[in-house]
Amino acid sequence: IAALLELGAGFNPEFTGRDNILLNAAILGYPREKIENKIDKVIEFSELEDFIDQPIKTYSSGMYARLAFSVAIHVEPEILIVDEALAVGDARFVAKCMRRINEIRDSGATIIFVSHDISSIRTLCDRVLWLDKGKMIDIGEVFPITSKYMEYMFKEDEDIETVANPNPPQDVMEKVEKGLDDRPSSHWGSNIGIIKYAAIQDSTGTKTDLVSWGQDVRVKVRYQLTESISTQDLVIAFSIKDLKGNDILVATHRNELKDDTKLQERSIEFSFRNYLAPGRYLLVATVEKRNNTD
């Protein structure tokens, strides 16, 4: 088992980086002769060659993370525990670490990755456990649970219980989900419930999850405004996102509505030809207020 729990864990600040590689490997139970054979690779991966013989009390937090991660991945762990240790350091080194974690995972090792970074969790993990103040909120597939977590983060305080409670009152769920797609979804914003339906459809108007390359696609959004919402500068939009949350395709429709008809349920359809690369994508539909300069 190799663990990256916090910066400096298992290090002696008075020792040099080289000495701490030996110390940290010993704490992890890795034989001295094996780590001595790998020490050059550890130093090379950490990119700390110019500083490796200096006391690590002179290191920055990013240098700590580089050294600790490099040791952890070179002791060939069967179980690797990473707790927010990659939150520091430059983007290039973090990407390098992610590639190495994927290699460790593909080799058959178990990885426990603790983080608030949803994109990293969706990239690395096969299963998710959501904890809040030491209590389990939910456990299961990555995509639906991280979506619920993101909804939780954008909720007002008085609405948080609706999302966090895995068994909310039935009337609450009916209010939120009435008419919506029955697949995993999340809802956030200042006026939840405006969007009644959002789905991908084929050219015949049939809702579908699987779209072939080059196929004509429709996105249908059905919504109903409330009395308190002004129709001025109202925009209905959708985006297709990858699993990291990056926008791949975005379209908007500026809908001109009169106040005397705005309470009627309305539908908007977008159409496009599918030239997305093979993979899984997320549909996001929104009703937004934008001024004419946006």
Coordinates of C-alpha atoms in Angstrom, one line a residue:
I1 CA 0.0 0.0 0.0
A2 CA 1.3 3.4 -1.0
A3 CA -0.4 6.5 0.4
L4 CA -0.2 10.2 -0.5
L5 CA -2.3 11.7 2.4
E6 CA -0.8 15.1 2.9
L7 CA 2.3 17.1 2.0
G8 CA 5.3 16.1 4.0
A9 CA 3.9 12.9 5.5
G10 CA 6.7 10.5 6.0
F11 CA 9.4 13.1 5.3
N12 CA 12.0 14.6 7.6
P13 CA 12.5 18.3 6.8
E14 CA 16.2 18.2 7.8
F15 CA 17.0 15.4 5.4
T16 CA 17.8 16.0 1.8
G17 CA 15.4 15.0 -1.0
R18 CA 17.6 11.9 -1.7
D19 CA 17.6 10.8 2.0
N20 CA 13.9 11.3 2.2
I21 CA 13.3 9.0 -0.8
L22 CA 15.0 6.2 1.1
L23 CA 13.1 7.1 4.3
N24 CA 9.7 7.3 2.7
A25 CA 10.2 4.1 0.8
A26 CA 11.2 2.4 4.1
I27 CA 8.0 3.7 5.8
L28 CA 6.0 2.2 2.9
G29 CA 7.7 -1.1 3.5
Y30 CA 9.8 -1.2 0.4
P31 CA 13.2 -2.9 0.6
R32 CA 16.2 -0.5 0.7
E33 CA 18.1 -2.3 -2.1
K34 CA 15.1 -2.1 -4.4
I35 CA 14.6 1.6 -3.9
E36 CA 18.3 2.3 -4.3
N37 CA 18.1 0.6 -7.7
K38 CA 15.2 2.9 -8.7
I39 CA 16.3 6.1 -7.1
D40 CA 17.5 7.6 -10.3
K41 CA 14.1 7.0 -11.9
V42 CA 12.4 8.5 -8.9
I43 CA 14.5 11.6 -9.1
E44 CA 14.0 11.9 -12.9
F45 CA 10.2 11.6 -12.6
S46 CA 10.1 14.2 -9.9
E47 CA 12.2 16.6 -12.1
L48 CA 14.1 17.7 -8.9
E49 CA 17.6 16.8 -10.0
D50 CA 19.0 20.3 -9.2
F51 CA 17.6 20.3 -5.7
I52 CA 17.7 16.6 -4.7
D53 CA 20.6 17.0 -2.3
Q54 CA 19.2 20.0 -0.5
P55 CA 17.2 19.8 2.7
I56 CA 13.5 19.5 1.9
K57 CA 12.6 22.2 4.4
T58 CA 13.7 24.5 1.5
Y59 CA 11.2 22.9 -0.9
S60 CA 8.0 24.5 -2.0
S61 CA 4.7 22.7 -1.6
G62 CA 4.8 21.7 -5.2
M63 CA 8.2 20.2 -4.8
Y64 CA 7.0 18.2 -1.8
A65 CA 4.2 16.8 -3.9
R66 CA 6.5 15.9 -6.8
L67 CA 8.9 14.0 -4.5
A68 CA 6.1 12.2 -2.5
F69 CA 4.2 11.2 -5.7
S70 CA 7.3 10.0 -7.4
V71 CA 8.3 7.7 -4.5
A72 CA 4.7 6.4 -4.1
I73 CA 4.4 5.3 -7.8
H74 CA 7.8 3.7 -7.9
V75 CA 7.3 1.3 -5.0
E76 CA 4.9 -0.7 -7.2
P77 CA 1.9 -0.5 -4.9
E78 CA -1.0 -3.0 -5.1
I79 CA -3.2 -0.2 -3.5
L80 CA -2.5 3.5 -4.1
I81 CA -4.3 6.0 -2.0
V82 CA -4.2 9.6 -3.2
D83 CA -5.9 12.3 -1.0
E84 CA -5.9 15.7 -2.7
A85 CA -2.1 15.5 -3.1
L86 CA -2.3 16.6 -6.7
A87 CA -4.0 19.9 -5.9
V88 CA -0.6 21.6 -5.9
G89 CA 2.0 21.7 -8.7
D90 CA 1.9 22.9 -12.2
A91 CA -0.6 21.6 -14.8
R92 CA 2.0 19.7 -16.8
F93 CA 3.3 17.7 -13.9
V94 CA -0.3 17.0 -12.7
A95 CA -1.1 15.7 -16.2
K96 CA 2.0 13.5 -16.0
C97 CA 0.9 12.1 -12.7
M98 CA -2.6 11.4 -14.1
R99 CA -1.0 9.4 -16.9
R100 CA 1.1 7.4 -14.4
I101 CA -2.0 6.7 -12.2
N102 CA -3.8 5.4 -15.3
E103 CA -0.9 3.1 -16.0
I104 CA -0.9 1.8 -12.4
R105 CA -4.7 1.2 -12.7
D106 CA -4.3 -0.6 -16.0
S107 CA -1.7 -2.9 -14.4
G108 CA -4.4 -4.2 -12.0
A109 CA -3.7 -2.1 -8.9
T110 CA -6.5 -0.6 -6.8
I111 CA -6.6 3.2 -6.6
I112 CA -8.5 5.1 -3.9
F113 CA -8.7 8.7 -5.2
V114 CA -10.0 11.3 -2.7
S115 CA -10.8 14.7 -4.4
H116 CA -13.3 17.5 -5.0
D117 CA -12.1 17.7 -8.6
I118 CA -15.0 16.2 -10.6
S119 CA -13.2 16.1 -13.9
S120 CA -10.3 14.1 -12.4
I121 CA -12.8 11.7 -10.7
R122 CA -14.6 11.2 -13.9
T123 CA -11.4 10.5 -15.7
L124 CA -9.8 8.1 -13.2
C125 CA -12.6 6.4 -11.3
D126 CA -14.9 3.4 -12.0
R127 CA -17.0 3.9 -8.9
V128 CA -17.7 6.7 -6.5
L129 CA -18.4 7.1 -2.8
W130 CA -19.8 10.5 -1.8
L131 CA -19.1 11.4 1.8
D132 CA -20.3 14.5 3.8
K133 CA -19.0 15.1 7.3
G134 CA -18.1 11.4 7.6
K135 CA -21.5 10.1 6.5
M136 CA -22.2 8.3 3.2
I137 CA -24.5 10.2 1.0
D138 CA -24.4 7.9 -2.0
I139 CA -22.3 5.2 -3.7
G140 CA -22.4 3.8 -7.2
E141 CA -21.6 4.8 -10.8
V142 CA -19.4 7.8 -11.4
F143 CA -21.6 9.9 -13.7
P144 CA -24.9 10.1 -11.9
I145 CA -23.3 10.6 -8.5
T146 CA -20.9 13.3 -9.6
S147 CA -23.9 15.1 -11.3
K148 CA -25.8 15.0 -8.0
Y149 CA -22.7 16.3 -6.2
M150 CA -22.4 19.2 -8.6
E151 CA -26.1 20.0 -8.1
Y152 CA -25.5 19.9 -4.3
M153 CA -22.7 22.4 -4.6
F154 CA -24.9 24.9 -6.5
K155 CA -27.9 24.6 -4.2
E156 CA -29.0 27.3 -1.8
D157 CA -28.7 26.3 1.8
E158 CA -32.4 25.7 2.3
D159 CA -32.5 23.4 -0.8
I160 CA -29.5 21.3 0.0
E161 CA -31.4 18.6 1.9
T162 CA -33.4 17.8 -1.3
V163 CA -30.2 16.7 -3.1
A164 CA -28.1 15.3 -0.2
N165 CA -30.8 13.1 1.2
P166 CA -30.7 9.9 -0.8
N167 CA -34.4 9.2 0.1
P168 CA -36.1 12.7 -0.1
P169 CA -39.8 13.1 0.5
Q170 CA -41.8 11.8 -2.5
D171 CA -43.6 15.0 -3.1
V172 CA -40.3 16.9 -3.4
M173 CA -39.0 14.4 -6.0
E174 CA -42.2 14.6 -8.0
K175 CA -42.0 18.4 -8.0
V176 CA -38.4 18.3 -9.3
E177 CA -38.6 15.4 -11.7
K178 CA -42.2 15.7 -13.1
G179 CA -42.0 15.2 -16.8
L180 CA -38.2 14.9 -17.0
D181 CA -36.2 12.2 -18.6
D182 CA -35.8 9.2 -16.3
R183 CA -32.1 8.9 -17.0
P184 CA -29.5 10.3 -14.5
S185 CA -29.9 14.1 -14.4
S186 CA -29.2 17.0 -12.2
H187 CA -30.8 20.4 -11.8
W188 CA -29.4 23.7 -10.6
G189 CA -30.0 27.4 -10.9
S190 CA -32.3 30.0 -9.3
N191 CA -35.5 28.7 -10.9
I192 CA -35.4 24.9 -10.8
G193 CA -38.3 23.3 -12.6
I194 CA -38.6 25.6 -15.6
I195 CA -37.3 23.0 -18.0
K196 CA -39.8 20.2 -18.2
Y197 CA -38.1 18.0 -20.8
A198 CA -34.7 17.8 -22.5
A199 CA -33.6 15.0 -24.7
I200 CA -31.7 13.8 -27.8
Q201 CA -33.9 12.6 -30.6
D202 CA -33.3 11.0 -33.9
S203 CA -34.8 12.4 -37.2
T204 CA -38.2 10.8 -36.5
G205 CA -38.5 12.5 -33.1
T206 CA -37.7 9.3 -31.1
K207 CA -35.7 9.8 -27.9
T208 CA -32.4 8.0 -28.1
D209 CA -29.2 7.5 -26.2
L210 CA -27.1 6.2 -29.1
V211 CA -26.3 8.3 -32.1
S212 CA -24.3 7.2 -35.1
W213 CA -21.6 9.3 -36.7
G214 CA -23.1 11.4 -39.5
Q215 CA -26.7 11.0 -38.2
D216 CA -29.1 13.9 -38.1
V217 CA -29.9 14.7 -34.5
R218 CA -32.5 16.9 -32.8
V219 CA -32.3 18.4 -29.3
K220 CA -35.8 19.1 -27.9
V221 CA -36.2 21.3 -24.9
R222 CA -39.7 21.9 -23.3
Y223 CA -40.1 24.6 -20.7
Q224 CA -42.6 26.7 -18.9
L225 CA -41.8 30.1 -17.4
T226 CA -43.2 31.5 -14.1
E227 CA -44.9 34.8 -13.4
S228 CA -41.7 36.3 -11.8
I229 CA -39.5 35.8 -14.9
S230 CA -39.2 38.6 -17.3
T231 CA -39.1 37.6 -21.0
Q232 CA -36.6 40.3 -21.9
D233 CA -33.3 39.0 -23.1
L234 CA -34.4 35.4 -22.5
V235 CA -32.3 32.7 -24.1
I236 CA -32.9 29.0 -24.3
A237 CA -29.6 27.1 -24.9
F238 CA -28.1 23.6 -24.9
S239 CA -24.6 22.3 -24.9
I240 CA -23.0 18.9 -25.5
K241 CA -20.2 18.4 -22.9
D242 CA -17.6 15.7 -22.6
L243 CA -17.2 13.8 -19.3
K244 CA -14.7 16.5 -18.0
G245 CA -17.3 19.2 -18.5
N246 CA -15.8 20.8 -21.6
D247 CA -18.3 22.3 -24.0
I248 CA -18.0 20.5 -27.4
L249 CA -21.1 22.0 -29.0
V250 CA -23.2 25.0 -27.9
A251 CA -26.3 26.5 -29.5
T252 CA -28.7 29.3 -28.3
H253 CA -32.2 30.5 -29.3
R254 CA -33.3 34.0 -28.3
N255 CA -37.0 33.5 -27.9
E256 CA -39.3 36.5 -28.3
L257 CA -42.3 36.0 -26.0
K258 CA -45.1 38.3 -25.0
D259 CA -46.0 38.5 -21.3
D260 CA -49.5 37.3 -21.9
T261 CA -48.3 34.0 -23.4
K262 CA -45.2 33.3 -21.3
L263 CA -47.0 31.0 -18.9
Q264 CA -47.8 28.6 -21.6
E265 CA -45.6 25.5 -22.0
R266 CA -43.4 25.9 -25.0
S267 CA -40.9 23.7 -27.0
I268 CA -37.7 24.5 -28.8
E269 CA -35.9 22.2 -31.2
F270 CA -32.3 22.4 -32.3
S271 CA -30.9 20.2 -35.1
F272 CA -27.4 19.2 -36.1
R273 CA -25.5 16.4 -37.8
N274 CA -23.4 14.3 -35.5
Y275 CA -19.7 14.6 -36.1
L276 CA -18.7 14.0 -32.5
A277 CA -15.9 11.5 -31.9
P278 CA -17.0 8.2 -30.4
G279 CA -17.5 8.4 -26.7
R280 CA -20.0 9.4 -23.9
Y281 CA -21.4 12.9 -23.7
L282 CA -23.7 15.0 -21.5
L283 CA -26.6 17.1 -22.6
V284 CA -27.1 20.3 -20.7
A285 CA -30.2 22.5 -21.3
T286 CA -30.6 26.0 -19.8
V287 CA -32.9 29.0 -19.7
E288 CA -30.7 32.0 -19.3
K289 CA -30.9 35.8 -19.1
R290 CA -28.5 37.5 -21.4
N291 CA -28.3 41.1 -22.6
N292 CA -27.8 42.0 -26.2
T293 CA -24.0 42.4 -25.8
D294 CA -23.4 38.7 -24.9

